[in-house]
Coordinates of C-alpha atoms in Angstrom, one line a residue:
M23 CA 99.1 88.6 107.4
R24 CA 102.5 89.9 106.5
F25 CA 101.6 89.8 102.8
K26 CA 98.2 91.4 103.3
K27 CA 99.8 94.3 105.1
I28 CA 102.7 94.5 102.5
I29 CA 100.3 94.6 99.6
S30 CA 98.1 97.1 101.4
S31 CA 101.1 99.3 102.1
I32 CA 102.5 99.0 98.6
L33 CA 99.2 99.4 96.9
L34 CA 98.4 101.1 99.4
C35 CA 100.3 124.2 118.8
T36 CA 102.7 125.9 116.3
V37 CA 103.9 123.3 113.9
L38 CA 107.5 123.0 112.6
A39 CA 107.9 122.9 108.8
G40 CA 111.7 122.7 108.8
C41 CA 113.9 121.2 111.6
S42 CA 116.6 123.7 110.9
N43 CA 114.5 126.3 112.6
S44 CA 113.8 124.2 115.7
S45 CA 114.2 125.9 119.0
E46 CA 114.7 122.5 120.8
T47 CA 118.2 121.8 122.0
H48 CA 119.9 118.9 120.4
E49 CA 123.5 117.7 120.7
I50 CA 123.7 116.4 117.2
P51 CA 123.9 119.3 114.6
L52 CA 120.6 119.4 112.7
E53 CA 122.2 120.2 109.4
Q54 CA 125.6 118.5 109.0
S55 CA 128.0 119.5 106.2
N56 CA 127.5 116.3 104.2
C57 CA 123.8 115.8 104.6
Q58 CA 122.1 115.7 101.2
I59 CA 118.5 115.1 102.4
S60 CA 115.7 117.5 103.3
T61 CA 115.5 118.7 106.9
V62 CA 111.7 119.0 106.8
R63 CA 110.0 116.8 109.5
T64 CA 106.4 118.1 109.4
G65 CA 103.6 117.7 106.9
T66 CA 105.2 115.1 104.8
Q67 CA 105.7 111.3 104.5
R68 CA 109.0 110.3 106.1
Q69 CA 111.1 107.7 104.3
G70 CA 112.5 105.1 106.7
I71 CA 109.5 105.3 109.0
K72 CA 107.3 102.2 108.8
G73 CA 103.5 102.1 108.9
Y74 CA 100.5 102.2 106.6
G75 CA 99.2 105.2 104.6
N76 CA 101.5 107.8 106.2
N77 CA 100.3 107.2 109.8
F78 CA 103.0 109.3 111.6
E79 CA 103.3 113.1 112.0
C80 CA 105.9 115.1 113.9
T81 CA 105.3 118.7 115.2
T82 CA 107.2 121.0 117.5
S83 CA 105.2 119.9 120.5
G84 CA 104.8 116.2 119.9
S85 CA 104.1 113.2 117.6
Y86 CA 100.9 111.8 116.2
F87 CA 100.2 108.1 115.2
M88 CA 97.1 106.7 113.5
C89 CA 97.2 103.0 114.5
D90 CA 94.9 100.0 113.8
I91 CA 94.6 98.2 117.2
G92 CA 92.4 95.1 116.9
T93 CA 89.2 96.2 115.2
K94 CA 89.5 99.9 116.0
T95 CA 91.7 102.7 114.7
W96 CA 93.0 105.3 117.2
L97 CA 94.7 108.6 116.8
L98 CA 97.5 108.7 119.4
Y99 CA 99.7 111.5 120.6
V100 CA 102.9 111.8 122.7
D101 CA 104.8 115.0 123.8
H102 CA 108.4 115.0 122.8
T103 CA 109.5 115.0 126.4
S104 CA 106.9 112.4 127.7
D105 CA 107.1 108.7 128.1
T106 CA 103.3 108.3 127.9
I107 CA 101.2 107.8 124.7
I108 CA 97.6 109.0 124.9
K109 CA 94.5 108.7 122.9
L110 CA 93.9 112.2 121.4
C111 CA 90.7 113.0 123.3
G112 CA 90.4 115.7 126.0
R113 CA 86.7 115.1 126.9
P114 CA 86.4 114.5 130.6
D115 CA 83.2 112.5 130.2
C116 CA 84.8 110.1 127.7
T117 CA 85.8 106.5 128.5
H118 CA 88.1 106.4 125.5
T119 CA 87.0 102.9 124.6
D120 CA 84.4 103.2 121.8
S121 CA 83.5 105.1 118.7
D122 CA 82.2 108.1 120.7
C123 CA 85.7 109.0 121.6
N124 CA 87.3 111.9 119.7
A125 CA 90.4 109.7 119.2
Y126 CA 88.5 107.0 117.4
F127 CA 88.6 106.9 113.6
D128 CA 86.8 104.5 111.3
S129 CA 88.6 103.4 108.1
C130 CA 91.4 106.0 108.4
M131 CA 95.0 105.0 107.8
N132 CA 96.8 108.4 107.7
I133 CA 97.5 111.6 109.6
C134 CA 99.2 114.7 108.2
Y135 CA 99.7 118.3 109.2
Y136 CA 98.8 121.0 106.6
D137 CA 98.2 124.7 107.0
G138 CA 97.5 124.7 110.7
F139 CA 95.4 121.6 110.9
L140 CA 95.6 117.8 111.0
Y141 CA 94.1 115.9 108.0
T142 CA 93.1 112.3 107.4
F143 CA 91.1 110.4 104.8
N144 CA 88.2 108.0 105.5
M145 CA 88.1 105.1 102.9
D146 CA 84.5 104.2 103.6
S147 CA 82.9 107.6 103.4
K148 CA 85.6 108.9 101.1
N149 CA 85.8 112.1 103.2
V150 CA 88.8 114.3 103.6
I151 CA 88.6 115.2 107.3
R152 CA 90.2 118.2 108.9
M153 CA 90.6 118.7 112.7
N154 CA 92.4 120.9 115.2
L155 CA 95.8 119.8 116.6
D156 CA 94.1 118.6 119.7
G157 CA 91.7 116.4 117.7
T158 CA 88.6 118.6 118.1
E159 CA 86.2 120.1 115.6
R160 CA 86.3 117.4 112.8
I161 CA 84.9 118.7 109.6
T162 CA 84.7 117.2 106.1
V163 CA 86.4 119.5 103.7
Y164 CA 86.0 117.4 100.6
N165 CA 84.1 114.3 99.6
V166 CA 85.4 112.1 96.8
A167 CA 82.3 109.9 96.5
K168 CA 80.5 111.6 93.7
W169 CA 83.6 111.9 91.5
F170 CA 84.4 108.3 92.3
A171 CA 81.0 107.1 91.2
D172 CA 80.7 109.3 88.2
N173 CA 84.0 107.9 86.9
K174 CA 82.8 104.3 87.6
Y175 CA 85.6 103.4 90.1
Q176 CA 85.0 100.5 92.3
N177 CA 87.7 100.6 95.0
I178 CA 90.3 102.9 96.6
V179 CA 93.8 101.7 97.5
N180 CA 96.3 103.1 99.9
P181 CA 95.1 106.7 100.3
K182 CA 97.5 109.1 102.0
I183 CA 98.0 112.8 102.5
I184 CA 101.5 114.2 101.9
N185 CA 102.6 117.8 101.6
G186 CA 99.0 119.1 101.4
V187 CA 98.1 116.7 98.6
L188 CA 95.8 113.6 98.8
F189 CA 97.0 110.6 96.8
F190 CA 95.3 107.3 96.0
M191 CA 94.9 104.6 93.5
L192 CA 91.4 104.0 92.1
G193 CA 90.4 100.7 90.5
K194 CA 87.8 99.9 87.9
L195 CA 86.9 97.0 85.6
D196 CA 88.2 97.1 82.1
D197 CA 86.5 95.5 79.1
N198 CA 88.1 92.2 79.9
G199 CA 86.8 92.2 83.5
A200 CA 90.1 92.9 85.0
I201 CA 90.7 95.7 87.5
T202 CA 93.0 98.5 86.3
Y203 CA 94.2 101.3 88.4
D204 CA 94.6 105.1 87.9
N205 CA 97.0 107.2 90.0
V206 CA 95.0 110.2 91.3
Y207 CA 95.8 113.3 93.4
Y208 CA 93.8 116.1 94.9
K209 CA 95.3 119.3 96.4
L210 CA 93.9 120.5 99.7
D211 CA 94.5 124.2 99.0
N212 CA 91.0 124.7 97.3
S213 CA 92.7 125.2 93.9
M214 CA 91.1 122.0 92.3
D215 CA 87.4 121.4 91.5
E216 CA 88.0 117.6 91.4
P217 CA 90.8 115.0 91.6
K218 CA 93.1 114.5 88.6
I219 CA 94.8 111.5 87.1
D220 CA 98.5 111.7 86.4
V221 CA 101.6 109.6 85.4
F222 CA 103.2 109.1 88.8
W223 CA 103.0 105.6 90.4
E224 CA 101.2 106.2 93.7
I225 CA 102.5 103.0 95.2
F226 CA 106.0 104.3 94.9
I227 CA 105.5 108.0 95.6
M228 CA 108.0 109.5 98.1
A229 CA 108.3 113.0 99.6
D230 CA 110.8 115.1 101.5
G231 CA 108.5 117.9 102.7
E232 CA 109.2 120.0 99.6
N233 CA 109.3 117.6 96.6
F234 CA 107.6 114.5 95.3
M235 CA 109.6 111.6 93.9
S236 CA 108.0 108.6 92.2
V237 CA 108.3 106.0 89.5
V238 CA 107.1 107.9 86.4
D239 CA 107.8 105.4 83.6
Y240 CA 108.6 101.8 82.8
D241 CA 110.8 100.6 79.9
V242 CA 109.2 97.2 79.1
E243 CA 112.0 96.1 76.7
N244 CA 114.8 96.8 79.2
E245 CA 112.8 96.1 82.3
L246 CA 113.8 99.5 83.8
Y247 CA 111.8 101.8 86.0
T248 CA 112.4 105.6 85.9
Y249 CA 112.3 107.6 89.0
G250 CA 111.5 111.3 88.6
L251 CA 110.6 114.5 90.3
W252 CA 106.9 115.1 90.0
E253 CA 104.8 118.2 90.8
P254 CA 101.0 118.7 90.9
E255 CA 99.7 120.3 87.7
K256 CA 103.2 120.2 86.1
G257 CA 103.8 116.5 86.0
V258 CA 107.3 115.1 85.6
V259 CA 109.8 118.0 85.9
D260 CA 113.0 116.0 86.0
E261 CA 114.2 112.4 85.6
L262 CA 116.4 111.2 88.5
F263 CA 117.6 107.6 87.8
K264 CA 116.6 104.3 86.3
T265 CA 116.6 101.0 88.2
D266 CA 115.4 97.4 87.9
D267 CA 114.9 97.0 91.6
L268 CA 112.0 98.6 93.4
N269 CA 112.7 97.4 96.9
A270 CA 112.2 100.3 99.3
Y271 CA 115.1 99.6 101.7
G272 CA 116.9 103.0 101.3
Y273 CA 116.2 106.7 100.7
V274 CA 115.4 108.5 97.5
G275 CA 116.3 112.2 97.5
T276 CA 116.4 115.0 95.0
K277 CA 120.2 115.0 94.8
A278 CA 121.1 111.4 95.5
R279 CA 119.7 108.0 96.7
Y280 CA 121.1 106.0 99.6
Y281 CA 121.1 102.2 100.1
V282 CA 123.2 99.3 101.4
E283 CA 125.1 97.2 98.9
N284 CA 127.5 94.4 100.0
D285 CA 127.3 95.7 103.6
I286 CA 128.4 99.1 102.6
I287 CA 126.2 102.3 102.8
I288 CA 126.3 103.8 99.3
E289 CA 125.5 107.4 98.2
D290 CA 124.5 107.3 94.5
S291 CA 124.5 111.0 93.3
Y292 CA 122.5 111.7 90.2
T293 CA 125.3 113.9 88.9
E294 CA 128.5 112.5 90.5
G295 CA 127.8 108.7 90.6
K296 CA 128.3 106.2 93.4
K297 CA 130.4 106.8 96.5
E298 CA 131.0 104.4 99.4
L299 CA 130.2 106.1 102.7
I300 CA 130.3 103.5 105.5
N301 CA 131.4 99.9 105.9
I302 CA 128.9 98.4 108.3
G303 CA 131.4 95.6 109.1
K304 CA 128.9 92.7 109.4
K305 CA 127.3 90.8 106.6
G306 CA 123.5 90.8 106.3
N307 CA 120.5 92.2 104.6
Y308 CA 120.2 95.9 105.7
Q309 CA 117.6 98.5 105.3
L310 CA 118.5 102.2 105.7
A311 CA 116.7 105.0 107.4
C312 CA 118.1 108.5 106.6
F313 CA 117.1 111.4 108.9
P314 CA 118.4 115.0 109.0
D315 CA 120.8 114.3 111.8
C316 CA 121.6 110.6 111.6
I317 CA 121.7 107.5 109.4
V318 CA 120.3 104.2 110.8
A319 CA 121.1 100.7 109.4
Y320 CA 119.5 97.5 110.6
E321 CA 118.7 93.9 109.5
Y322 CA 115.5 92.9 107.8
L323 CA 113.9 89.7 106.4
S324 CA 113.3 89.7 102.7
D325 CA 109.9 88.3 101.5
E326 CA 111.7 85.2 100.3
D327 CA 113.4 84.7 103.7
F328 CA 110.0 85.1 105.4
V329 CA 108.3 82.5 103.1
Q330 CA 111.2 80.1 103.8
G331 CA 110.5 80.4 107.5
M332 CA 113.7 82.3 108.4
T333 CA 113.6 84.4 111.5
L334 CA 115.3 87.6 112.8
D335 CA 117.0 86.5 116.0
D336 CA 119.5 89.3 116.4
V337 CA 118.6 92.8 115.2
T338 CA 121.0 95.7 115.9
L339 CA 120.3 99.3 115.1
R340 CA 123.5 101.0 114.0
F341 CA 123.8 104.8 114.0
Y342 CA 126.0 107.1 112.0
D343 CA 126.2 110.9 111.5
W344 CA 126.4 112.6 108.1
N345 CA 130.2 112.9 108.5
Y346 CA 130.1 109.1 108.5
N347 CA 131.2 108.7 112.1
D348 CA 130.0 105.7 114.1
L349 CA 127.6 107.0 116.8
G350 CA 127.1 103.5 118.4
S351 CA 124.6 100.7 118.2
V352 CA 122.0 99.0 120.3
K353 CA 120.5 95.5 120.0
I354 CA 116.7 95.2 120.1
D355 CA 116.1 93.6 123.4
Y356 CA 112.3 93.2 123.3
E357 CA 110.1 90.6 121.7
F358 CA 108.8 91.4 118.2
D359 CA 106.5 90.0 115.6
Q360 CA 108.6 88.3 112.9
A361 CA 106.1 89.7 110.3
I362 CA 107.2 93.2 111.0
T363 CA 108.8 94.9 108.0
G364 CA 110.7 97.6 109.9
F365 CA 111.1 98.8 113.5
I366 CA 111.3 102.6 113.2
C367 CA 107.7 104.0 113.4
G368 CA 108.7 107.6 114.2
E369 CA 111.6 110.1 114.4
T370 CA 111.8 113.5 116.1
P371 CA 114.7 115.9 116.7
N372 CA 115.4 114.1 120.0
R373 CA 114.2 110.5 119.6
I374 CA 114.0 107.4 117.4
I375 CA 110.6 105.7 118.1
L376 CA 110.2 102.0 117.7
A377 CA 107.5 99.4 117.2
N378 CA 107.3 95.6 117.9
N379 CA 104.3 94.6 115.8
I380 CA 102.6 95.1 112.4
D381 CA 100.1 97.5 114.0
Y382 CA 103.1 99.9 114.3
L383 CA 102.0 101.1 117.7
P384 CA 104.8 103.2 119.3
R385 CA 106.1 101.2 122.2
Y386 CA 109.8 102.1 122.7
Y387 CA 112.2 104.9 122.0
I388 CA 115.9 105.8 121.9
N389 CA 117.2 109.2 123.0
K390 CA 119.6 110.7 120.5
S391 CA 121.5 112.3 123.4
D392 CA 122.8 108.7 123.9
F393 CA 124.6 108.8 120.5
G394 CA 128.4 108.8 120.9
T395 CA 128.3 108.0 124.6
G396 CA 128.9 104.3 124.3
N397 CA 125.7 103.5 126.1
I398 CA 122.6 103.7 123.8
E399 CA 119.5 102.4 125.7
I400 CA 116.0 101.4 124.5
H401 CA 113.2 102.8 126.8
A402 CA 109.6 101.6 127.1
L403 CA 106.7 103.9 126.4
N404 CA 103.5 103.8 128.5
V405 CA 100.7 103.0 126.1
P406 CA 96.9 103.4 126.6
D407 CA 94.6 100.5 127.6
F408 CA 92.9 99.1 124.4
G409 CA 90.7 96.7 126.4
E410 CA 89.9 93.5 124.5
E411 CA 91.8 94.7 121.4

């Protein structure tokens, strides 16, 4: 199941556009002097947040999650100040248990804010669906099916909407009977008549709310991948760095990338080179989640470790600010599925939201107000009843 999900993932109401304009109080400065990453939280795909097909969205009022629970997919919502997750349906006559519910979505993996609405993509119908922020008034704004059929594609992999753009990989049989994939995008601003193929590698596309970063080339002879800045209609506008390692355990930004090497958090500036930021002080495999007001490092199982039957018995979340001060740590004290590839399934100006399973249902959270107090606690969220699921 772990590998099915990994492959799927890899192949696979005023709203806030920038957290620096937030009116919400917050003890940690939103833009610290050394922070080199974007402060945009809304309408994009957040690096460091685990899930499938960009299934998390943060607005000024609350957070949205598109989660596969059993055989059904639900759009969930939680206010920033609430401990209760709800299915996003306000109908008083609804039981919230079947496909008639406004919160039920068939074959959708993603949720993203754009231009005043929420958007998702249905893999079966190939519809781009728009709805209000309360989940009402779903309408199809574009259907990919005809273009898909006209170009003889046979499957869609890992569709997601980011920064107002729909991305997916489309597969077709070549002359030898093997499936080849094209990387395709479609802008939601009505400026395009049909999707367009381009050079970015959709499985590695990243965003920060303002820019897209992706693998844009591969040097076969030297076995090096090139990451670059990419823009719709312009293509590659700048090359950022080359690497022989595509493991996504860090953060790729427009100015620098961040990762853990030999238990030290590294900033690799594209113009200034590498700089050691923080010594974690404990050996292990660490992945990094970089947010506008904090850095989080925690242990993970590599694919090889998982195959060999190793387990994560002691996972500690370690928090730092962008001046590289230690804000404290907390050990995950709840049971979790060993197949999980990351624990952070959401982040807001006030909270870190956590999962315990590969469905990435939000079940726990940490208050950022605990940072620096010496007592960081994990709190349970109240989740809806999913019945037999």
